[in-house]
Amino acid sequence: MSEMIDEIVAEGMAAIAAAGDERALRDVEVEFLGKKGKVAGLMQEMRNLSAEERPAFGKDVNIAKQTLEKLVVAARRTLQTATLLKEVSDPFDDPTLPGTAELHGGLHPLTIVTEEVEEIFRSMGFIIPDYPEAESEFFNFEALNIPGDHPARDTQDTFWLKDGNLLRTHTSPGQVRAMREFKPPFKAIFPGKVYRYEAIDASHEHTFHQVEGILIDRDVSVANLIHSMKVLLDEIFKRESVIRLRPGYFPFVEPGFELDIQCAVCGGSGCSVCKQSGWVELLPCGLIHPNVIRHGGLDPAEWTGWAFGLGLSRLVMMKYQINDIRHLMGGDLRFLEQF
Ligand code: DAH
């Protein structure tokens, strides 16, 4: 029986010596010293021995176990030292090199452009109030001349809240809020998030950004509106922008216009941002409807005004040549780190 012990010790010693790394050594340790290992197997053999033979055998197995354990510990230390030596002598590991750069936070492209737009308007005397994203049906639709049965409500699929309010589908409700808040004449912009319950693709998101602008004064004309919009866009793009004006229908303005700008991503040749048309609808605008002026608590016989709804998300996409709107709110650091 003691030959069996000697055999296993010899086998174990050879295996320990042959283990080339710590993982292999761990496997050898389990094979010989583990709960179901070979040394434990020897203990099982005791059953086959007579009562007189058992104590001596047990003692020998214990000695064998301790021998192997000590060898494993020694071998592990040797392997660890070797790994360490290899690391410090690695010709590619130069401890005098500068460390890896720290990660720094940055501004989101939407924030960058919002701040730019705000600065332009502030310098032209606009005020910048903030209005709620959870809005009432009244301010989002009714006050903007969009009655309950109006087809325009279908085109703005809405996220309704349990309390009967909604997530504003545009920044336009601020028009009426501003008229109620400030004494005319005044001019204001209000940038912010808007929400639409719609299928998303490269140019549609359920959450996106607009900047609403409004000017209230006496005798505001279409000529005044168009001139103001042109000045705005030239300021924003820091060059003479190529624009196109089309009639557009929005219940809260009359007349209303769609102001398109030549797509800066493709230069007008057609891409996914402009749906291959070469143009991007960027600045719907118009003269504020008398009903809206009235909801603002003003007399339309005395006060007139213009309003626009700048597509801020689209503006950001054009400025940075981003071809998929989903990147903006996607939160992917690989995208955000580029700004
Ligand atoms: N609120 C409109 C929308 O989200 C955009 C808009 C159109 C705003 C014309 C305006 C405007 O101020 O005059 O579709």
PDB file of C-alpha atoms in Angstrom, residues 38-292:
ATOM      1  CA  LYS A  38      -5.803  11.640  -5.785  1.00  0.00           C
ATOM      2  CA  VAL A  39      -4.615  12.107  -2.188  1.00  0.00           C
ATOM      3  CA  ALA A  40      -8.202  12.085  -0.943  1.00  0.00           C
ATOM      4  CA  GLY A  41      -8.597   8.910  -2.998  1.00  0.00           C
ATOM      5  CA  LEU A  42      -5.805   7.310  -0.982  1.00  0.00           C
ATOM      6  CA  MET A  43      -7.748   7.960   2.207  1.00  0.00           C
ATOM      7  CA  GLN A  44     -10.623   6.000   0.749  1.00  0.00           C
ATOM      8  CA  GLU A  45      -8.259   3.028   0.458  1.00  0.00           C
ATOM      9  CA  MET A  46      -8.087   2.826   4.259  1.00  0.00           C
ATOM     10  CA  ARG A  47     -11.336   0.907   4.225  1.00  0.00           C
ATOM     11  CA  ASN A  48      -9.501  -2.013   2.640  1.00  0.00           C
ATOM     12  CA  LEU A  49      -6.900  -2.177   5.430  1.00  0.00           C
ATOM     13  CA  SER A  50      -6.918  -4.010   8.703  1.00  0.00           C
ATOM     14  CA  ALA A  51      -7.295  -2.040  11.927  1.00  0.00           C
ATOM     15  CA  GLU A  52      -3.567  -2.458  12.709  1.00  0.00           C
ATOM     16  CA  GLU A  53      -2.435  -1.194   9.324  1.00  0.00           C
ATOM     17  CA  ARG A  54      -4.627   1.888   9.288  1.00  0.00           C
ATOM     18  CA  PRO A  55      -2.718   4.316  11.628  1.00  0.00           C
ATOM     19  CA  ALA A  56       0.603   3.933   9.789  1.00  0.00           C
ATOM     20  CA  PHE A  57      -1.062   4.292   6.417  1.00  0.00           C
ATOM     21  CA  GLY A  58      -2.971   7.372   7.519  1.00  0.00           C
ATOM     22  CA  LYS A  59       0.241   8.934   8.768  1.00  0.00           C
ATOM     23  CA  ASP A  60       2.012   8.267   5.446  1.00  0.00           C
ATOM     24  CA  VAL A  61      -0.839   9.743   3.438  1.00  0.00           C
ATOM     25  CA  ASN A  62      -0.670  12.862   5.600  1.00  0.00           C
ATOM     26  CA  ILE A  63       3.056  13.201   5.034  1.00  0.00           C
ATOM     27  CA  ALA A  64       2.490  12.749   1.292  1.00  0.00           C
ATOM     28  CA  LYS A  65      -0.201  15.434   1.398  1.00  0.00           C
ATOM     29  CA  GLN A  66       2.000  17.920   3.237  1.00  0.00           C
ATOM     30  CA  THR A  67       4.905  17.230   0.878  1.00  0.00           C
ATOM     31  CA  LEU A  68       2.806  17.999  -2.170  1.00  0.00           C
ATOM     32  CA  GLU A  69       1.258  21.062  -0.529  1.00  0.00           C
ATOM     33  CA  LYS A  70       4.666  22.532   0.219  1.00  0.00           C
ATOM     34  CA  LEU A  71       5.802  21.874  -3.343  1.00  0.00           C
ATOM     35  CA  VAL A  72       2.721  23.614  -4.741  1.00  0.00           C
ATOM     36  CA  VAL A  73       3.328  26.680  -2.552  1.00  0.00           C
ATOM     37  CA  ALA A  74       6.980  26.842  -3.604  1.00  0.00           C
ATOM     38  CA  ALA A  75       6.146  26.356  -7.276  1.00  0.00           C
ATOM     39  CA  ARG A  76       3.521  29.094  -7.110  1.00  0.00           C
ATOM     40  CA  ARG A  77       5.995  31.527  -5.637  1.00  0.00           C
ATOM     41  CA  THR A  78       8.518  30.708  -8.363  1.00  0.00           C
ATOM     42  CA  LEU A  79       5.942  31.227 -11.105  1.00  0.00           C
ATOM     43  CA  GLN A  80       4.788  34.540  -9.615  1.00  0.00           C
ATOM     44  CA  THR A  81       8.337  35.809  -9.406  1.00  0.00           C
ATOM     45  CA  ALA A  82       8.928  34.805 -13.018  1.00  0.00           C
ATOM     46  CA  THR A  83       5.822  36.692 -14.159  1.00  0.00           C
ATOM     47  CA  LEU A  84       6.912  39.763 -12.253  1.00  0.00           C
ATOM     48  CA  LEU A  85      10.441  39.607 -13.654  1.00  0.00           C
ATOM     49  CA  LYS A  86       9.051  39.280 -17.141  1.00  0.00           C
ATOM     50  CA  GLU A  87       6.821  42.321 -16.641  1.00  0.00           C
ATOM     51  CA  VAL A  88       9.552  44.599 -15.373  1.00  0.00           C
ATOM     52  CA  SER A  89      11.998  43.501 -18.049  1.00  0.00           C
ATOM     53  CA  ASP A  90       9.445  43.969 -20.876  1.00  0.00           C
ATOM     54  CA  PRO A  91      11.175  46.228 -23.445  1.00  0.00           C
ATOM     55  CA  PHE A  92       7.810  47.745 -24.390  1.00  0.00           C
ATOM     56  CA  ASP A  93       6.891  48.644 -20.838  1.00  0.00           C
ATOM     57  CA  ASP A  94       8.670  51.923 -20.168  1.00  0.00           C
ATOM     58  CA  PRO A  95       7.800  53.252 -16.704  1.00  0.00           C
ATOM     59  CA  THR A  96       9.174  56.688 -17.655  1.00  0.00           C
ATOM     60  CA  LEU A  97       6.475  57.195 -20.327  1.00  0.00           C
ATOM     61  CA  PRO A  98       3.644  59.642 -19.490  1.00  0.00           C
ATOM     62  CA  GLY A  99       0.473  57.926 -18.221  1.00  0.00           C
ATOM     63  CA  THR A 100      -2.789  57.576 -20.124  1.00  0.00           C
ATOM     64  CA  ALA A 101      -4.794  60.771 -20.334  1.00  0.00           C
ATOM     65  CA  GLU A 102      -7.662  61.343 -17.936  1.00  0.00           C
ATOM     66  CA  LEU A 103     -11.160  61.303 -19.376  1.00  0.00           C
ATOM     67  CA  HIS A 104     -12.840  64.691 -19.408  1.00  0.00           C
ATOM     68  CA  GLY A 105     -16.513  65.482 -19.768  1.00  0.00           C
ATOM     69  CA  GLY A 106     -17.641  67.713 -22.611  1.00  0.00           C
ATOM     70  CA  LEU A 107     -20.691  69.613 -23.749  1.00  0.00           C
ATOM     71  CA  HIS A 108     -23.320  67.815 -25.783  1.00  0.00           C
ATOM     72  CA  PRO A 109     -23.521  69.152 -29.378  1.00  0.00           C
ATOM     73  CA  LEU A 110     -27.113  70.224 -28.694  1.00  0.00           C
ATOM     74  CA  THR A 111     -25.917  72.269 -25.726  1.00  0.00           C
ATOM     75  CA  ILE A 112     -23.129  73.847 -27.779  1.00  0.00           C
ATOM     76  CA  VAL A 113     -25.502  74.939 -30.542  1.00  0.00           C
ATOM     77  CA  THR A 114     -28.234  76.038 -28.099  1.00  0.00           C
ATOM     78  CA  GLU A 115     -25.736  78.291 -26.361  1.00  0.00           C
ATOM     79  CA  GLU A 116     -24.593  79.719 -29.701  1.00  0.00           C
ATOM     80  CA  VAL A 117     -28.167  80.423 -30.786  1.00  0.00           C
ATOM     81  CA  GLU A 118     -28.987  81.992 -27.411  1.00  0.00           C
ATOM     82  CA  GLU A 119     -25.964  84.244 -27.654  1.00  0.00           C
ATOM     83  CA  ILE A 120     -26.981  85.478 -31.121  1.00  0.00           C
ATOM     84  CA  PHE A 121     -30.505  86.291 -29.974  1.00  0.00           C
ATOM     85  CA  ARG A 122     -29.447  87.806 -26.693  1.00  0.00           C
ATOM     86  CA  SER A 123     -27.183  90.221 -28.571  1.00  0.00           C
ATOM     87  CA  MET A 124     -30.215  91.260 -30.628  1.00  0.00           C
ATOM     88  CA  GLY A 125     -32.249  92.063 -27.541  1.00  0.00           C
ATOM     89  CA  PHE A 126     -34.319  88.876 -27.202  1.00  0.00           C
ATOM     90  CA  ILE A 127     -35.290  87.584 -23.775  1.00  0.00           C
ATOM     91  CA  ILE A 128     -35.060  83.829 -23.080  1.00  0.00           C
ATOM     92  CA  PRO A 129     -37.802  82.546 -20.776  1.00  0.00           C
ATOM     93  CA  ASP A 130     -38.260  78.862 -19.951  1.00  0.00           C
ATOM     94  CA  TYR A 131     -41.588  77.063 -20.354  1.00  0.00           C
ATOM     95  CA  PRO A 132     -42.831  73.660 -19.180  1.00  0.00           C
ATOM     96  CA  GLU A 133     -42.338  70.412 -21.106  1.00  0.00           C
ATOM     97  CA  ALA A 134     -45.419  68.894 -19.455  1.00  0.00           C
ATOM     98  CA  GLU A 135     -48.012  71.195 -20.965  1.00  0.00           C
ATOM     99  CA  SER A 136     -51.783  71.541 -20.901  1.00  0.00           C
ATOM    100  CA  GLU A 137     -53.925  70.675 -23.885  1.00  0.00           C
ATOM    101  CA  PHE A 138     -55.037  74.290 -23.861  1.00  0.00           C
ATOM    102  CA  PHE A 139     -51.598  75.834 -24.398  1.00  0.00           C
ATOM    103  CA  ASN A 140     -50.339  73.108 -26.732  1.00  0.00           C
ATOM    104  CA  PHE A 141     -53.396  73.153 -29.038  1.00  0.00           C
ATOM    105  CA  GLU A 142     -56.438  75.302 -28.156  1.00  0.00           C
ATOM    106  CA  ALA A 143     -54.622  78.575 -27.544  1.00  0.00           C
ATOM    107  CA  LEU A 144     -52.704  78.049 -30.781  1.00  0.00           C
ATOM    108  CA  ASN A 145     -55.909  78.016 -32.793  1.00  0.00           C
ATOM    109  CA  ILE A 146     -55.853  74.206 -33.079  1.00  0.00           C
ATOM    110  CA  PRO A 147     -59.365  73.150 -31.925  1.00  0.00           C
ATOM    111  CA  GLY A 148     -60.233  69.608 -30.811  1.00  0.00           C
ATOM    112  CA  ASP A 149     -61.496  68.399 -34.167  1.00  0.00           C
ATOM    113  CA  HIS A 150     -58.738  70.067 -36.162  1.00  0.00           C
ATOM    114  CA  PRO A 151     -56.788  67.760 -38.508  1.00  0.00           C
ATOM    115  CA  ALA A 152     -53.513  69.302 -37.311  1.00  0.00           C
ATOM    116  CA  ARG A 153     -53.912  67.326 -34.076  1.00  0.00           C
ATOM    117  CA  ASP A 154     -53.487  64.124 -36.057  1.00  0.00           C
ATOM    118  CA  THR A 155     -50.194  65.237 -37.512  1.00  0.00           C
ATOM    119  CA  GLN A 156     -48.776  65.762 -34.051  1.00  0.00           C
ATOM    120  CA  ASP A 157     -49.155  62.391 -32.413  1.00  0.00           C
ATOM    121  CA  THR A 158     -49.005  63.135 -28.753  1.00  0.00           C
ATOM    122  CA  PHE A 159     -47.737  61.527 -25.545  1.00  0.00           C
ATOM    123  CA  TRP A 160     -50.635  62.039 -23.130  1.00  0.00           C
ATOM    124  CA  LEU A 161     -50.031  62.096 -19.399  1.00  0.00           C
ATOM    125  CA  LYS A 162     -52.314  60.348 -16.903  1.00  0.00           C
ATOM    126  CA  ASP A 163     -53.450  63.680 -15.439  1.00  0.00           C
ATOM    127  CA  GLY A 164     -54.823  64.836 -18.808  1.00  0.00           C
ATOM    128  CA  ASN A 165     -51.814  66.993 -19.617  1.00  0.00           C
ATOM    129  CA  LEU A 166     -49.355  66.107 -22.364  1.00  0.00           C
ATOM    130  CA  LEU A 167     -45.695  66.324 -23.320  1.00  0.00           C
ATOM    131  CA  ARG A 168     -45.547  69.413 -25.511  1.00  0.00           C
ATOM    132  CA  THR A 169     -45.382  68.479 -29.175  1.00  0.00           C
ATOM    133  CA  HIS A 170     -43.711  71.784 -30.061  1.00  0.00           C
ATOM    134  CA  THR A 171     -42.296  74.872 -28.366  1.00  0.00           C
ATOM    135  CA  SER A 172     -45.126  77.022 -29.777  1.00  0.00           C
ATOM    136  CA  PRO A 173     -47.238  76.984 -26.549  1.00  0.00           C
ATOM    137  CA  GLY A 174     -44.604  79.396 -25.223  1.00  0.00           C
ATOM    138  CA  GLN A 175     -45.937  82.019 -27.660  1.00  0.00           C
ATOM    139  CA  VAL A 176     -49.152  82.419 -25.689  1.00  0.00           C
ATOM    140  CA  ARG A 177     -47.389  82.057 -22.341  1.00  0.00           C
ATOM    141  CA  ALA A 178     -44.921  84.795 -23.332  1.00  0.00           C
ATOM    142  CA  MET A 179     -47.681  87.149 -24.490  1.00  0.00           C
ATOM    143  CA  ARG A 180     -49.385  86.691 -21.135  1.00  0.00           C
ATOM    144  CA  GLU A 181     -46.142  87.172 -19.246  1.00  0.00           C
ATOM    145  CA  PHE A 182     -44.460  90.154 -20.934  1.00  0.00           C
ATOM    146  CA  LYS A 183     -45.674  93.623 -21.803  1.00  0.00           C
ATOM    147  CA  PRO A 184     -45.504  94.288 -25.564  1.00  0.00           C
ATOM    148  CA  PRO A 185     -43.552  95.208 -27.558  1.00  0.00           C
ATOM    149  CA  PHE A 186     -41.108  92.394 -26.792  1.00  0.00           C
ATOM    150  CA  LYS A 187     -39.103  89.672 -28.501  1.00  0.00           C
ATOM    151  CA  ALA A 188     -38.266  86.298 -27.018  1.00  0.00           C
ATOM    152  CA  ILE A 189     -36.888  82.875 -27.857  1.00  0.00           C
ATOM    153  CA  PHE A 190     -37.501  79.701 -25.893  1.00  0.00           C
ATOM    154  CA  PRO A 191     -35.395  76.653 -26.715  1.00  0.00           C
ATOM    155  CA  GLY A 192     -36.356  73.226 -25.436  1.00  0.00           C
ATOM    156  CA  LYS A 193     -37.234  69.595 -25.793  1.00  0.00           C
ATOM    157  CA  VAL A 194     -40.384  68.510 -27.581  1.00  0.00           C
ATOM    158  CA  TYR A 195     -41.985  65.082 -27.871  1.00  0.00           C
ATOM    159  CA  ARG A 196     -43.861  63.221 -30.587  1.00  0.00           C
ATOM    160  CA  TYR A 197     -45.305  59.765 -30.430  1.00  0.00           C
ATOM    161  CA  GLU A 198     -44.017  58.564 -33.769  1.00  0.00           C
ATOM    162  CA  ALA A 199     -41.994  55.905 -35.546  1.00  0.00           C
ATOM    163  CA  ILE A 200     -38.308  56.765 -35.420  1.00  0.00           C
ATOM    164  CA  ASP A 201     -35.822  56.682 -38.264  1.00  0.00           C
ATOM    165  CA  ALA A 202     -32.724  58.614 -39.390  1.00  0.00           C
ATOM    166  CA  SER A 203     -34.691  61.875 -39.467  1.00  0.00           C
ATOM    167  CA  HIS A 204     -37.441  61.299 -36.861  1.00  0.00           C
ATOM    168  CA  GLU A 205     -37.086  61.023 -33.088  1.00  0.00           C
ATOM    169  CA  HIS A 206     -39.709  60.870 -30.343  1.00  0.00           C
ATOM    170  CA  THR A 207     -37.690  63.471 -28.435  1.00  0.00           C
ATOM    171  CA  PHE A 208     -36.040  66.366 -30.203  1.00  0.00           C
ATOM    172  CA  HIS A 209     -35.207  70.046 -29.813  1.00  0.00           C
ATOM    173  CA  GLN A 210     -36.697  73.253 -31.130  1.00  0.00           C
ATOM    174  CA  VAL A 211     -36.185  76.948 -30.573  1.00  0.00           C
ATOM    175  CA  GLU A 212     -39.336  79.010 -30.769  1.00  0.00           C
ATOM    176  CA  GLY A 213     -39.010  82.701 -31.502  1.00  0.00           C
ATOM    177  CA  ILE A 214     -41.606  85.438 -31.222  1.00  0.00           C
ATOM    178  CA  LEU A 215     -41.711  89.158 -31.790  1.00  0.00           C
ATOM    179  CA  ILE A 216     -44.691  91.268 -30.781  1.00  0.00           C
ATOM    180  CA  ASP A 217     -44.968  94.844 -31.938  1.00  0.00           C
ATOM    181  CA  ARG A 218     -47.249  97.215 -33.856  1.00  0.00           C
ATOM    182  CA  ASP A 219     -47.554  96.834 -37.656  1.00  0.00           C
ATOM    183  CA  VAL A 220     -45.326  93.775 -38.105  1.00  0.00           C
ATOM    184  CA  SER A 221     -45.290  92.769 -41.796  1.00  0.00           C
ATOM    185  CA  VAL A 222     -44.319  89.752 -43.912  1.00  0.00           C
ATOM    186  CA  ALA A 223     -41.364  91.757 -45.270  1.00  0.00           C
ATOM    187  CA  ASN A 224     -40.255  92.284 -41.683  1.00  0.00           C
ATOM    188  CA  LEU A 225     -40.608  88.559 -40.962  1.00  0.00           C
ATOM    189  CA  ILE A 226     -38.613  87.408 -44.009  1.00  0.00           C
ATOM    190  CA  HIS A 227     -35.856  89.921 -43.389  1.00  0.00           C
ATOM    191  CA  SER A 228     -35.564  88.875 -39.736  1.00  0.00           C
ATOM    192  CA  MET A 229     -35.373  85.180 -40.630  1.00  0.00           C
ATOM    193  CA  LYS A 230     -32.658  85.819 -43.220  1.00  0.00           C
ATOM    194  CA  VAL A 231     -30.574  87.804 -40.736  1.00  0.00           C
ATOM    195  CA  LEU A 232     -30.993  85.011 -38.182  1.00  0.00           C
ATOM    196  CA  LEU A 233     -29.840  82.256 -40.489  1.00  0.00           C
ATOM    197  CA  ASP A 234     -26.856  84.240 -41.765  1.00  0.00           C
ATOM    198  CA  GLU A 235     -25.838  84.789 -38.143  1.00  0.00           C
ATOM    199  CA  ILE A 236     -26.296  81.146 -37.247  1.00  0.00           C
ATOM    200  CA  PHE A 237     -24.383  79.802 -40.246  1.00  0.00           C
ATOM    201  CA  LYS A 238     -21.863  82.664 -40.231  1.00  0.00           C
ATOM    202  CA  ARG A 239     -22.304  83.076 -43.988  1.00  0.00           C
ATOM    203  CA  GLU A 240     -24.954  83.914 -46.549  1.00  0.00           C
ATOM    204  CA  SER A 241     -27.215  80.869 -46.341  1.00  0.00           C
ATOM    205  CA  VAL A 242     -29.037  79.437 -49.355  1.00  0.00           C
ATOM    206  CA  ILE A 243     -32.740  79.443 -48.486  1.00  0.00           C
ATOM    207  CA  ARG A 244     -36.049  78.703 -50.137  1.00  0.00           C
ATOM    208  CA  LEU A 245     -39.452  79.968 -49.077  1.00  0.00           C
ATOM    209  CA  ARG A 246     -42.698  78.052 -49.574  1.00  0.00           C
ATOM    210  CA  PRO A 247     -46.184  78.699 -48.299  1.00  0.00           C
ATOM    211  CA  GLY A 248     -46.836  76.522 -45.245  1.00  0.00           C
ATOM    212  CA  TYR A 249     -49.969  75.936 -43.223  1.00  0.00           C
ATOM    213  CA  PHE A 250     -49.889  76.171 -39.448  1.00  0.00           C
ATOM    214  CA  PRO A 251     -53.132  77.120 -37.655  1.00  0.00           C
ATOM    215  CA  PHE A 252     -51.361  79.616 -35.381  1.00  0.00           C
ATOM    216  CA  VAL A 253     -49.890  81.768 -38.163  1.00  0.00           C
ATOM    217  CA  GLU A 254     -51.404  83.519 -41.164  1.00  0.00           C
ATOM    218  CA  PRO A 255     -49.764  83.677 -43.597  1.00  0.00           C
ATOM    219  CA  GLY A 256     -47.442  80.786 -42.746  1.00  0.00           C
ATOM    220  CA  PHE A 257     -44.226  79.768 -44.476  1.00  0.00           C
ATOM    221  CA  GLU A 258     -41.865  76.859 -44.713  1.00  0.00           C
ATOM    222  CA  LEU A 259     -38.372  78.186 -44.842  1.00  0.00           C
ATOM    223  CA  ASP A 260     -35.958  75.597 -46.173  1.00  0.00           C
ATOM    224  CA  ILE A 261     -32.203  75.758 -46.151  1.00  0.00           C
ATOM    225  CA  GLN A 262     -29.931  73.998 -48.588  1.00  0.00           C
ATOM    226  CA  CYS A 263     -28.663  70.810 -46.907  1.00  0.00           C
ATOM    227  CA  ALA A 264     -25.196  71.374 -45.499  1.00  0.00           C
ATOM    228  CA  VAL A 265     -24.496  67.648 -45.090  1.00  0.00           C
ATOM    229  CA  CYS A 266     -24.594  66.906 -48.823  1.00  0.00           C
ATOM    230  CA  GLY A 267     -24.404  70.449 -50.195  1.00  0.00           C
ATOM    231  CA  GLY A 268     -27.739  70.009 -51.943  1.00  0.00           C
ATOM    232  CA  SER A 269     -26.985  66.825 -53.871  1.00  0.00           C
ATOM    233  CA  GLY A 270     -29.250  64.637 -51.702  1.00  0.00           C
ATOM    234  CA  CYS A 271     -28.638  62.467 -48.612  1.00  0.00           C
ATOM    235  CA  SER A 272     -30.549  60.770 -45.787  1.00  0.00           C
ATOM    236  CA  VAL A 273     -30.737  63.983 -43.726  1.00  0.00           C
ATOM    237  CA  CYS A 274     -32.591  65.868 -46.474  1.00  0.00           C
ATOM    238  CA  LYS A 275     -34.403  62.745 -47.731  1.00  0.00           C
ATOM    239  CA  GLN A 276     -32.526  63.076 -51.031  1.00  0.00           C
ATOM    240  CA  SER A 277     -34.161  66.449 -51.765  1.00  0.00           C
ATOM    241  CA  GLY A 278     -31.146  68.687 -51.149  1.00  0.00           C
ATOM    242  CA  TRP A 279     -33.244  70.885 -48.840  1.00  0.00           C
ATOM    243  CA  VAL A 280     -33.986  70.723 -45.122  1.00  0.00           C
ATOM    244  CA  GLU A 281     -37.110  72.216 -43.561  1.00  0.00           C
ATOM    245  CA  LEU A 282     -35.476  74.255 -40.876  1.00  0.00           C
ATOM    246  CA  LEU A 283     -37.518  77.306 -40.073  1.00  0.00           C
ATOM    247  CA  PRO A 284     -41.299  77.245 -40.336  1.00  0.00           C
ATOM    248  CA  CYS A 285     -42.593  80.712 -39.556  1.00  0.00           C
ATOM    249  CA  GLY A 286     -45.391  83.211 -40.087  1.00  0.00           C
ATOM    250  CA  LEU A 287     -47.372  86.160 -38.822  1.00  0.00           C
ATOM    251  CA  ILE A 288     -49.143  85.267 -35.604  1.00  0.00           C
ATOM    252  CA  HIS A 289     -52.847  84.541 -36.086  1.00  0.00           C
ATOM    253  CA  PRO A 290     -55.213  87.105 -34.489  1.00  0.00           C
ATOM    254  CA  ASN A 291     -56.867  84.305 -32.458  1.00  0.00           C
ATOM    255  CA  VAL A 292     -53.515  83.451 -30.891  1.00  0.00           C
TER     256      VAL A 292
END
